[in-house]
Coordinates of C-alpha atoms and ligand atoms in Angstrom, one line a residue:
M23 CA 13.0 18.9 0.9
N24 CA 10.0 19.1 -1.4
R25 CA 8.5 15.8 -2.3
D26 CA 9.5 16.2 -6.0
T27 CA 13.2 16.5 -4.9
I28 CA 12.9 13.5 -2.6
C29 CA 11.6 11.4 -5.5
V30 CA 14.7 12.2 -7.5
Q31 CA 17.4 12.4 -4.9
G32 CA 16.1 11.0 -1.6
G33 CA 17.5 8.0 0.2
Y34 CA 21.0 8.1 -1.1
T35 CA 23.7 10.7 -1.2
P36 CA 26.9 9.5 -2.8
G37 CA 30.2 10.6 -1.3
N38 CA 33.3 11.8 -3.3
G39 CA 34.0 9.5 -6.2
E40 CA 31.0 7.2 -5.3
P41 CA 28.5 6.0 -7.9
R42 CA 25.8 8.5 -8.9
Q43 CA 23.2 5.8 -9.1
I44 CA 22.4 3.7 -6.1
P45 CA 24.7 0.6 -6.1
I46 CA 23.1 -2.8 -6.5
I47 CA 24.5 -4.9 -3.7
Q48 CA 23.8 -8.2 -5.2
S49 CA 25.1 -10.3 -2.3
T50 CA 23.3 -12.7 0.0
T51 CA 25.9 -12.2 2.8
F52 CA 28.5 -9.8 4.2
K53 CA 32.0 -10.4 5.6
Y54 CA 33.3 -9.6 9.1
A55 CA 36.7 -9.7 10.7
T56 CA 35.7 -11.3 14.0
S57 CA 32.9 -13.3 15.4
E58 CA 32.5 -10.6 18.0
D59 CA 31.7 -8.0 15.2
M60 CA 29.1 -10.3 13.8
G61 CA 27.7 -11.1 17.3
R62 CA 27.0 -7.4 17.9
L63 CA 24.9 -7.3 14.7
F64 CA 22.9 -10.4 15.8
D65 CA 22.3 -8.7 19.2
L66 CA 21.1 -5.6 17.3
E67 CA 23.8 -3.7 19.2
A68 CA 25.5 -2.5 16.0
D69 CA 24.1 -1.4 12.6
G70 CA 25.1 -3.4 9.7
Y71 CA 24.2 -6.2 7.3
F72 CA 24.7 -10.0 7.7
Y73 CA 22.2 -11.7 5.5
S74 CA 19.9 -10.3 2.7
R75 CA 16.9 -12.3 3.9
L76 CA 16.6 -9.7 6.7
Q77 CA 18.2 -6.6 5.2
N78 CA 20.2 -5.4 2.2
P79 CA 21.9 -2.0 1.6
T80 CA 20.2 -1.4 -1.8
C81 CA 16.8 -2.2 -0.3
D82 CA 17.5 0.1 2.6
M83 CA 18.4 3.1 0.4
V84 CA 15.1 2.7 -1.5
A85 CA 13.2 2.2 1.8
K86 CA 14.8 5.4 3.1
K87 CA 13.5 7.3 0.0
I88 CA 10.0 6.0 0.6
C89 CA 10.3 6.8 4.3
E90 CA 11.3 10.4 3.5
L91 CA 8.4 10.7 1.0
E92 CA 5.9 9.6 3.6
G93 CA 7.5 11.7 6.4
G94 CA 8.0 8.6 8.5
T95 CA 10.8 7.5 10.9
A96 CA 11.7 4.0 9.7
A97 CA 10.8 1.9 6.7
M98 CA 11.5 -1.5 5.0
L99 CA 10.9 -3.0 1.7
T100 CA 9.1 -6.4 1.2
S101 CA 8.8 -8.7 -1.8
S102 CA 5.2 -7.7 -2.6
G103 CA 2.4 -5.5 -1.4
Q104 CA 0.7 -8.5 0.0
A105 CA 3.8 -9.2 2.1
A106 CA 3.8 -5.6 3.3
N107 CA 0.2 -5.8 4.5
F108 CA 0.7 -9.2 6.1
F109 CA 3.8 -8.3 8.0
A110 CA 2.4 -4.9 9.1
L111 CA -0.7 -6.7 10.5
F112 CA 1.1 -9.7 11.9
N113 CA 3.7 -7.5 13.6
L114 CA 0.8 -6.5 15.9
C115 CA -1.6 -9.5 16.0
E116 CA -1.4 -13.0 17.1
A117 CA -3.9 -15.9 17.6
G118 CA -6.8 -14.6 19.7
D119 CA -6.5 -11.0 18.4
H120 CA -8.9 -9.0 16.2
I121 CA -8.7 -6.5 13.4
V122 CA -11.1 -3.7 12.3
A123 CA -10.9 -3.1 8.6
S124 CA -12.6 -1.1 5.9
S125 CA -14.9 -3.4 3.9
T126 CA -13.8 -2.0 0.5
I127 CA -10.1 -2.9 0.7
Y128 CA -8.2 -4.7 -2.1
G129 CA -9.5 -8.3 -2.8
G130 CA -6.1 -9.8 -2.0
T131 CA -5.9 -8.0 1.4
F132 CA -9.6 -8.9 2.1
N133 CA -8.7 -12.6 1.5
L134 CA -5.5 -12.3 3.6
I135 CA -7.5 -11.0 6.6
S136 CA -10.8 -12.8 6.2
V137 CA -9.5 -16.3 5.2
T138 CA -5.7 -16.8 5.8
M139 CA -5.3 -14.8 9.0
K140 CA -8.5 -16.3 10.3
K141 CA -6.7 -19.7 10.0
M142 CA -4.1 -18.2 12.3
G143 CA -6.7 -17.4 14.9
I144 CA -6.9 -13.7 14.1
T145 CA -10.5 -12.5 13.4
A146 CA -11.8 -9.3 11.8
T147 CA -14.8 -7.0 11.6
F148 CA -15.3 -5.2 8.3
V149 CA -16.9 -1.8 8.3
D150 CA -18.3 0.5 5.6
P151 CA -15.7 3.2 5.1
L152 CA -18.6 5.8 5.2
C153 CA -20.0 4.4 8.5
S154 CA -20.8 6.8 11.3
E155 CA -18.4 7.3 14.3
E156 CA -20.8 5.2 16.4
E157 CA -20.9 2.3 13.9
L158 CA -17.1 2.4 13.7
D159 CA -16.8 2.4 17.5
A160 CA -19.1 -0.6 17.8
A161 CA -16.8 -2.7 15.6
F162 CA -14.1 -2.7 18.3
R163 CA -13.6 -5.5 20.8
P164 CA -11.4 -5.8 23.9
N165 CA -8.9 -7.9 21.7
T166 CA -8.8 -5.5 18.8
K167 CA -5.2 -4.7 18.0
V168 CA -5.2 -2.6 14.8
V169 CA -7.4 -0.8 12.3
F170 CA -6.8 -1.1 8.6
G171 CA -7.9 0.8 5.5
E172 CA -6.8 2.1 2.1
T173 CA -6.5 5.8 1.3
I174 CA -8.1 5.1 -2.1
A175 CA -9.4 1.5 -2.3
N176 CA -8.5 -0.8 -5.2
P177 CA -10.7 -1.2 -7.2
A178 CA -13.7 0.3 -5.3
L179 CA -12.1 3.8 -5.3
T180 CA -13.7 4.7 -2.0
V181 CA -11.7 7.4 -0.1
L182 CA -10.9 6.7 3.5
D183 CA -11.7 9.4 6.1
I184 CA -8.3 8.9 7.6
E185 CA -8.9 11.3 10.5
K186 CA -12.2 9.5 11.5
F187 CA -10.5 6.1 11.4
A188 CA -7.4 7.3 13.3
K189 CA -9.5 8.9 16.0
A190 CA -11.5 5.7 16.5
A191 CA -8.3 3.6 16.6
H192 CA -6.5 5.9 19.1
A193 CA -9.6 6.1 21.3
H194 CA -9.3 2.3 21.6
G195 CA -5.5 2.4 22.2
V196 CA -4.5 0.8 18.8
P197 CA -2.8 2.1 15.7
L198 CA -4.2 2.8 12.2
I199 CA -2.5 1.1 9.2
V200 CA -3.2 2.8 5.9
D201 CA -2.4 1.2 2.5
N202 CA -1.4 4.3 0.5
T203 CA -0.7 2.5 -2.8
F204 CA -3.1 4.4 -5.1
P205 CA -2.4 8.1 -4.2
T206 CA 1.3 7.5 -3.3
P207 CA 2.9 10.1 -1.0
V208 CA 2.9 12.5 -3.9
N209 CA -0.8 13.0 -3.5
C210 CA -1.4 12.1 0.2
R211 CA 0.7 11.5 3.3
P212 CA -1.5 9.6 5.7
F213 CA 0.8 10.4 8.7
E214 CA -0.3 14.0 8.4
W215 CA -3.9 12.9 9.1
G216 CA -3.1 10.6 12.1
A217 CA -2.3 7.3 10.5
D218 CA 0.5 5.4 12.4
I219 CA 1.8 2.9 9.8
V220 CA 1.7 3.2 6.0
T221 CA 2.0 0.3 3.6
H222 CA 2.5 0.2 -0.2
S223 CA 2.3 -2.1 -3.1
T224 CA 5.3 -0.6 -4.8
T225 CA 4.3 -2.8 -7.8
K226 CA 1.9 0.0 -8.8
Y227 CA 2.7 3.7 -9.4
M228 CA 6.0 3.6 -7.5
D229 CA 7.5 1.3 -9.9
G230 CA 5.0 2.5 -12.5
H231 CA 6.3 0.5 -15.5
G232 CA 4.8 -3.0 -14.7
A233 CA 8.3 -4.3 -14.2
V234 CA 8.9 -5.2 -10.6
L235 CA 6.8 -6.6 -7.8
G236 CA 7.4 -5.1 -4.4
G237 CA 6.0 -3.6 -1.2
A238 CA 7.0 -1.2 1.6
I239 CA 6.1 -0.6 5.2
V240 CA 6.7 2.8 6.8
D241 CA 6.4 3.8 10.5
G242 CA 5.2 7.3 11.3
G243 CA 7.0 6.9 14.7
K244 CA 4.2 8.5 16.8
F245 CA 2.3 5.5 18.3
D246 CA 3.3 5.0 21.9
W247 CA 3.5 1.2 22.2
M248 CA 4.6 1.3 25.9
A249 CA 1.5 3.3 26.8
H250 CA -0.5 0.3 25.6
A251 CA 2.0 -2.4 26.6
D252 CA -0.8 -4.8 27.7
K253 CA -2.1 -4.9 24.1
F254 CA 1.3 -5.3 22.3
P255 CA 3.4 -7.9 24.2
G256 CA 5.4 -8.6 21.0
L257 CA 6.8 -5.0 21.1
C258 CA 6.7 -4.3 24.8
T259 CA 7.9 -7.5 26.5
P260 CA 11.3 -9.3 26.0
D261 CA 11.6 -11.3 22.7
E262 CA 13.1 -14.6 23.9
S263 CA 14.0 -15.4 20.3
Y264 CA 16.2 -12.3 20.2
H265 CA 18.1 -12.5 23.5
G266 CA 15.4 -10.8 25.5
I267 CA 15.3 -7.5 23.6
T268 CA 12.2 -5.4 24.3
Y269 CA 11.8 -3.6 21.0
A270 CA 9.7 -0.7 22.2
E271 CA 12.2 0.1 25.0
R272 CA 15.4 -0.3 23.0
F273 CA 14.2 1.3 19.7
G274 CA 11.5 3.7 21.0
K275 CA 8.4 4.9 19.1
E276 CA 10.5 5.8 16.1
G277 CA 12.1 2.4 15.4
A278 CA 10.5 -0.4 17.4
F279 CA 7.9 -1.5 14.7
I280 CA 10.3 -1.8 11.8
T281 CA 13.1 -3.3 13.8
K282 CA 10.8 -6.0 15.1
A283 CA 9.3 -6.7 11.6
T284 CA 12.9 -6.9 10.2
A285 CA 14.6 -8.9 13.0
Q286 CA 11.8 -11.3 13.8
L287 CA 9.4 -11.5 10.8
M288 CA 11.9 -11.2 8.0
R289 CA 14.2 -13.7 9.8
D290 CA 11.3 -16.2 10.1
F291 CA 9.3 -15.6 6.9
G292 CA 12.0 -14.2 4.5
S293 CA 10.0 -11.9 2.2
M294 CA 12.6 -9.3 1.5
Q295 CA 12.7 -7.6 -1.9
S296 CA 15.6 -8.5 -4.1
P297 CA 18.3 -5.8 -4.5
M298 CA 17.8 -5.8 -8.3
N299 CA 14.1 -5.2 -7.9
A300 CA 14.8 -2.4 -5.4
Y301 CA 17.1 -0.8 -7.9
M302 CA 14.4 -0.9 -10.6
L303 CA 11.8 0.4 -8.1
N304 CA 14.1 3.4 -7.5
L305 CA 14.2 4.2 -11.2
G306 CA 10.4 4.4 -11.1
L307 CA 10.5 6.6 -7.9
E308 CA 12.7 9.1 -9.6
S309 CA 9.9 10.2 -11.9
L310 CA 6.9 9.4 -9.6
H311 CA 6.0 13.0 -9.0
V312 CA 6.0 13.8 -12.8
R313 CA 4.1 10.6 -13.8
M314 CA 1.4 11.0 -11.1
Q315 CA 0.3 14.4 -12.6
R316 CA -0.3 12.8 -16.0
H317 CA -2.0 9.7 -14.5
C318 CA -4.4 12.0 -12.6
A319 CA -5.0 14.3 -15.6
N320 CA -5.8 11.3 -17.8
G321 CA -8.0 9.7 -15.1
M322 CA -10.0 13.0 -14.9
A323 CA -10.4 13.4 -18.6
V324 CA -11.5 9.7 -19.1
A325 CA -13.9 10.0 -16.1
K326 CA -15.5 13.1 -17.5
F327 CA -15.9 11.6 -20.9
L328 CA -17.5 8.4 -19.5
E329 CA -19.8 10.3 -17.2
A330 CA -21.4 12.1 -20.2
H331 CA -21.8 8.9 -22.3
P332 CA -25.3 7.4 -22.6
K333 CA -24.0 3.8 -22.5
V334 CA -22.3 4.4 -19.1
A335 CA -24.6 3.9 -16.1
Y336 CA -22.2 5.4 -13.5
V337 CA -18.6 6.4 -13.0
N338 CA -16.6 6.1 -9.7
Y339 CA -13.8 8.7 -9.6
C340 CA -13.4 10.9 -6.5
G341 CA -12.3 13.8 -8.7
L342 CA -15.8 14.1 -10.2
E343 CA -18.2 16.4 -8.3
S344 CA -20.9 13.7 -8.6
S345 CA -18.8 11.3 -6.4
P346 CA -19.9 10.7 -2.9
Y347 CA -16.2 10.8 -2.0
H348 CA -15.6 14.2 -3.6
A349 CA -15.6 16.1 -0.3
L350 CA -13.1 13.6 1.2
A351 CA -11.0 13.8 -1.9
E352 CA -10.9 17.6 -1.7
K353 CA -9.7 17.3 1.9
Y354 CA -7.2 14.4 1.6
L355 CA -6.3 14.6 -2.1
P356 CA -6.3 18.2 -3.1
N357 CA -3.7 17.7 -5.9
G358 CA -5.4 14.7 -7.5
S359 CA -6.1 11.1 -6.6
C360 CA -4.8 8.6 -9.1
G361 CA -5.4 7.4 -12.7
V362 CA -7.8 4.5 -11.9
V363 CA -11.4 5.1 -12.9
S364 CA -14.1 2.5 -12.5
F365 CA -17.5 2.5 -14.2
G366 CA -20.6 0.4 -14.8
L367 CA -22.0 -0.1 -18.3
A368 CA -25.7 0.2 -18.7
G369 CA -25.8 -3.1 -20.5
G370 CA -24.4 -5.0 -17.5
R371 CA -21.9 -7.8 -17.4
E372 CA -22.2 -8.7 -21.1
A373 CA -21.7 -5.1 -22.3
A374 CA -18.6 -4.9 -20.1
S375 CA -17.2 -8.0 -21.8
T376 CA -17.9 -6.6 -25.4
F377 CA -16.4 -3.2 -24.4
M378 CA -13.2 -4.7 -23.1
K379 CA -12.8 -7.0 -26.1
E380 CA -13.1 -4.0 -28.5
L381 CA -10.5 -1.8 -26.8
K382 CA -7.3 -1.4 -28.8
L383 CA -5.0 0.7 -26.6
A384 CA -6.2 -0.5 -23.2
A385 CA -5.2 -4.1 -22.6
I386 CA -7.0 -6.6 -20.4
E387 CA -4.6 -7.1 -17.5
T388 CA -4.6 -8.0 -13.8
H389 CA -2.7 -4.9 -13.1
V390 CA -3.2 -1.2 -12.4
A391 CA -1.1 1.9 -12.2
D392 CA 1.5 1.5 -14.8
A393 CA 2.5 3.5 -17.9
R394 CA 0.2 1.6 -20.3
T395 CA -3.5 1.9 -19.9
C396 CA -5.2 -1.4 -18.9
C397 CA -8.6 -2.6 -17.8
L398 CA -10.2 -5.4 -15.9
N399 CA -13.6 -6.7 -14.9
P400 CA -13.0 -7.6 -11.2
A401 CA -16.0 -9.9 -10.8
S402 CA -14.6 -12.3 -13.4
S403 CA -11.0 -12.1 -12.3
T404 CA -9.4 -10.6 -9.1
H405 CA -12.7 -10.9 -7.1
R406 CA -14.0 -14.1 -8.6
Q407 CA -14.0 -15.9 -5.2
M408 CA -16.7 -13.5 -4.0
N409 CA -20.5 -14.0 -4.4
D410 CA -22.7 -11.2 -5.7
E411 CA -23.5 -10.1 -2.2
Q412 CA -19.8 -9.8 -1.2
L413 CA -19.1 -8.1 -4.5
A414 CA -21.6 -5.5 -3.8
A415 CA -20.4 -5.0 -0.3
A416 CA -16.8 -4.7 -1.6
G417 CA -18.0 -2.0 -4.0
V418 CA -17.2 -4.1 -7.1
P419 CA -20.6 -5.1 -8.7
A420 CA -20.5 -7.6 -11.5
E421 CA -20.8 -5.0 -14.3
L422 CA -17.9 -2.9 -13.0
V423 CA -15.0 -2.2 -15.3
R424 CA -11.8 -0.9 -13.7
M425 CA -9.7 1.2 -16.1
S426 CA -6.2 2.3 -15.1
C427 CA -5.3 5.3 -17.2
G428 CA -1.6 5.3 -18.2
L429 CA 0.6 8.0 -19.6
E430 CA -0.6 8.0 -23.2
S431 CA -2.3 11.0 -24.8
S432 CA -5.8 11.5 -23.3
E433 CA -7.2 12.2 -26.8
D434 CA -6.1 8.7 -28.0
L435 CA -7.4 7.0 -24.8
I436 CA -10.8 8.7 -25.2
A437 CA -11.0 7.9 -28.9
D438 CA -10.3 4.2 -28.1
I439 CA -13.0 4.1 -25.4
A440 CA -15.5 5.9 -27.7
Q441 CA -15.0 3.3 -30.5
A442 CA -15.3 0.4 -28.1
L443 CA -18.5 1.9 -26.5
D444 CA -20.0 2.2 -30.1
K445 CA -19.6 -1.5 -30.6
I446 CA -21.9 -2.4 -27.7
Ligands
LIG8 C1 -1.9 -4.5 -5.7 C2 -2.3 -4.1 -4.3 C3 -1.9 -4.8 -3.2 C4 -1.1 -6.1 -3.3 O1 0.2 -5.8 -3.8 P1 1.1 -6.8 -4.7 O2 2.3 -6.0 -4.9 O3 0.4 -7.2 -5.9 O4 1.3 -8.0 -3.7 C5 -2.2 -4.4 -1.9 N1 -2.9 -3.3 -1.8 C6 -3.4 -2.5 -2.8 C7 -4.2 -1.3 -2.5 C8 -3.0 -2.9 -4.1 O5 -3.5 -2.1 -5.1

C-alpha cells in the first residue's frame, strides 16, 4: 500500500460488525481461563496481553501502523520520544559500552547520552554529521555497540548522510539507530538507506496537534544479531530473567529487538504509552501525509522570505539551495523535509528576543511540529544547560531562532514575521 493509504487505514482492519475506529482498550489487565494459559504468555510462547505496562492492544494497533509506514518488521510505542531513544539505546548497551552519535542531535537526547547514560557506565563519542568517512571510522572503539543520529536534527536542522553512517556502523558490526521524528516516514524511510532501528517522538508531526506525548521504536529486521553475538549478549545469550530465552534465536532478526525491549525493558522500567494517548496519536496519523505537505510548503515559503530579508543573517533550511545540506536533502528528502526553519538575526541575541516578543501568530513554546506556528530561542530554553562552545558545536548559536511553521496560511505567517522584523 502507498504511504498515504497506510496513514489512513494501516495497523487495524475491523472485521464484520467491529468498530470502524480503533478501540480504546482502557484496561490495565486481561483475563484468562487457566493459569497455564497465562503461563504461556509469560514464557513468550503464546501471543496475547496480560498487563498494559508491557503491551496493550490499542498501542499495538498504532505501533503496527507506524511499523508499516516505516517498512519495518516490528514496532512498539513508548510514553515519550525520550523513552523511545533511551530504550532503543539501552536495549543494546550496558555498563562498559560505547555509543557513536552525531553531535547535532536533539538537546534532550544529547543530555540522555552524555550525562545520564554516562552515569550508567555507558560512554559516547560525538561526531560532526558532515565528518569524513575516516573521521567517522576513528570514533569507533572495540566496545562501541551502536551508532545514533537524526535524519533532520532538532533544532540544528542538519541532514544525516544515512548511508555513510550505516556503512560505518556495519563495518564495525553494530547497528545504526536513526531518530526520524522531523521528516516522518512520509518524507523519508531510513530503512531504505541502511538504518537498522528507527525511533520517533510521536509528540511532533505524528500527533501533530500538540495534544499527546509519545514515542515509537521500529525495527527494520535486517541486522544479524547472531553474526555479532559477542557484542550483543543481551540479545544473543539466554535471559535468565526470562526463563533462559535467547531473543535472537527465538524471534530472529525480525522480532528479537522489539521483543526484548518489550519483555525486559518495559517490564522493568514501565514507559508504555497510555491507550488513550495511542488513540489520539492515531487520529493524527490519519492526516499525517496531508499535513506534511502543508508544513513543508509553509516552511519553504517562510525560509525564502527570511533569506531575502536584510535583518536576517542566515537561514537554516535544507530545502534552500544555499543550505550546505541541500544535496543531502535532494537525496534523502526529495518530497520535502519538514516545517521547521531556523535562522539567526543580524542583531544577535537581543534582536531575537524583540522579534519573538512582537510575533502575534507564532507563539513562544517549547514545542515544534504541530498545527499552530510556534518559535523558540534554544539558547535560553531547551539548550540552556550548554555553554556557548557547546551551543556552537550543537549547531544552535545564541542568536538562533527556531520557527516551526504550522498549517496556517503562508501569507499570514509571512505578514506576521515581517511586522515583527520591522520592530527590531
Ligand atoms: C522532541 C524530540 C525528542 C523527544 O521527544 P519527547 O516526545 O519530547 O520525549 C527526541 N528526538 C527528537 C528529534 C525530538 O524532536
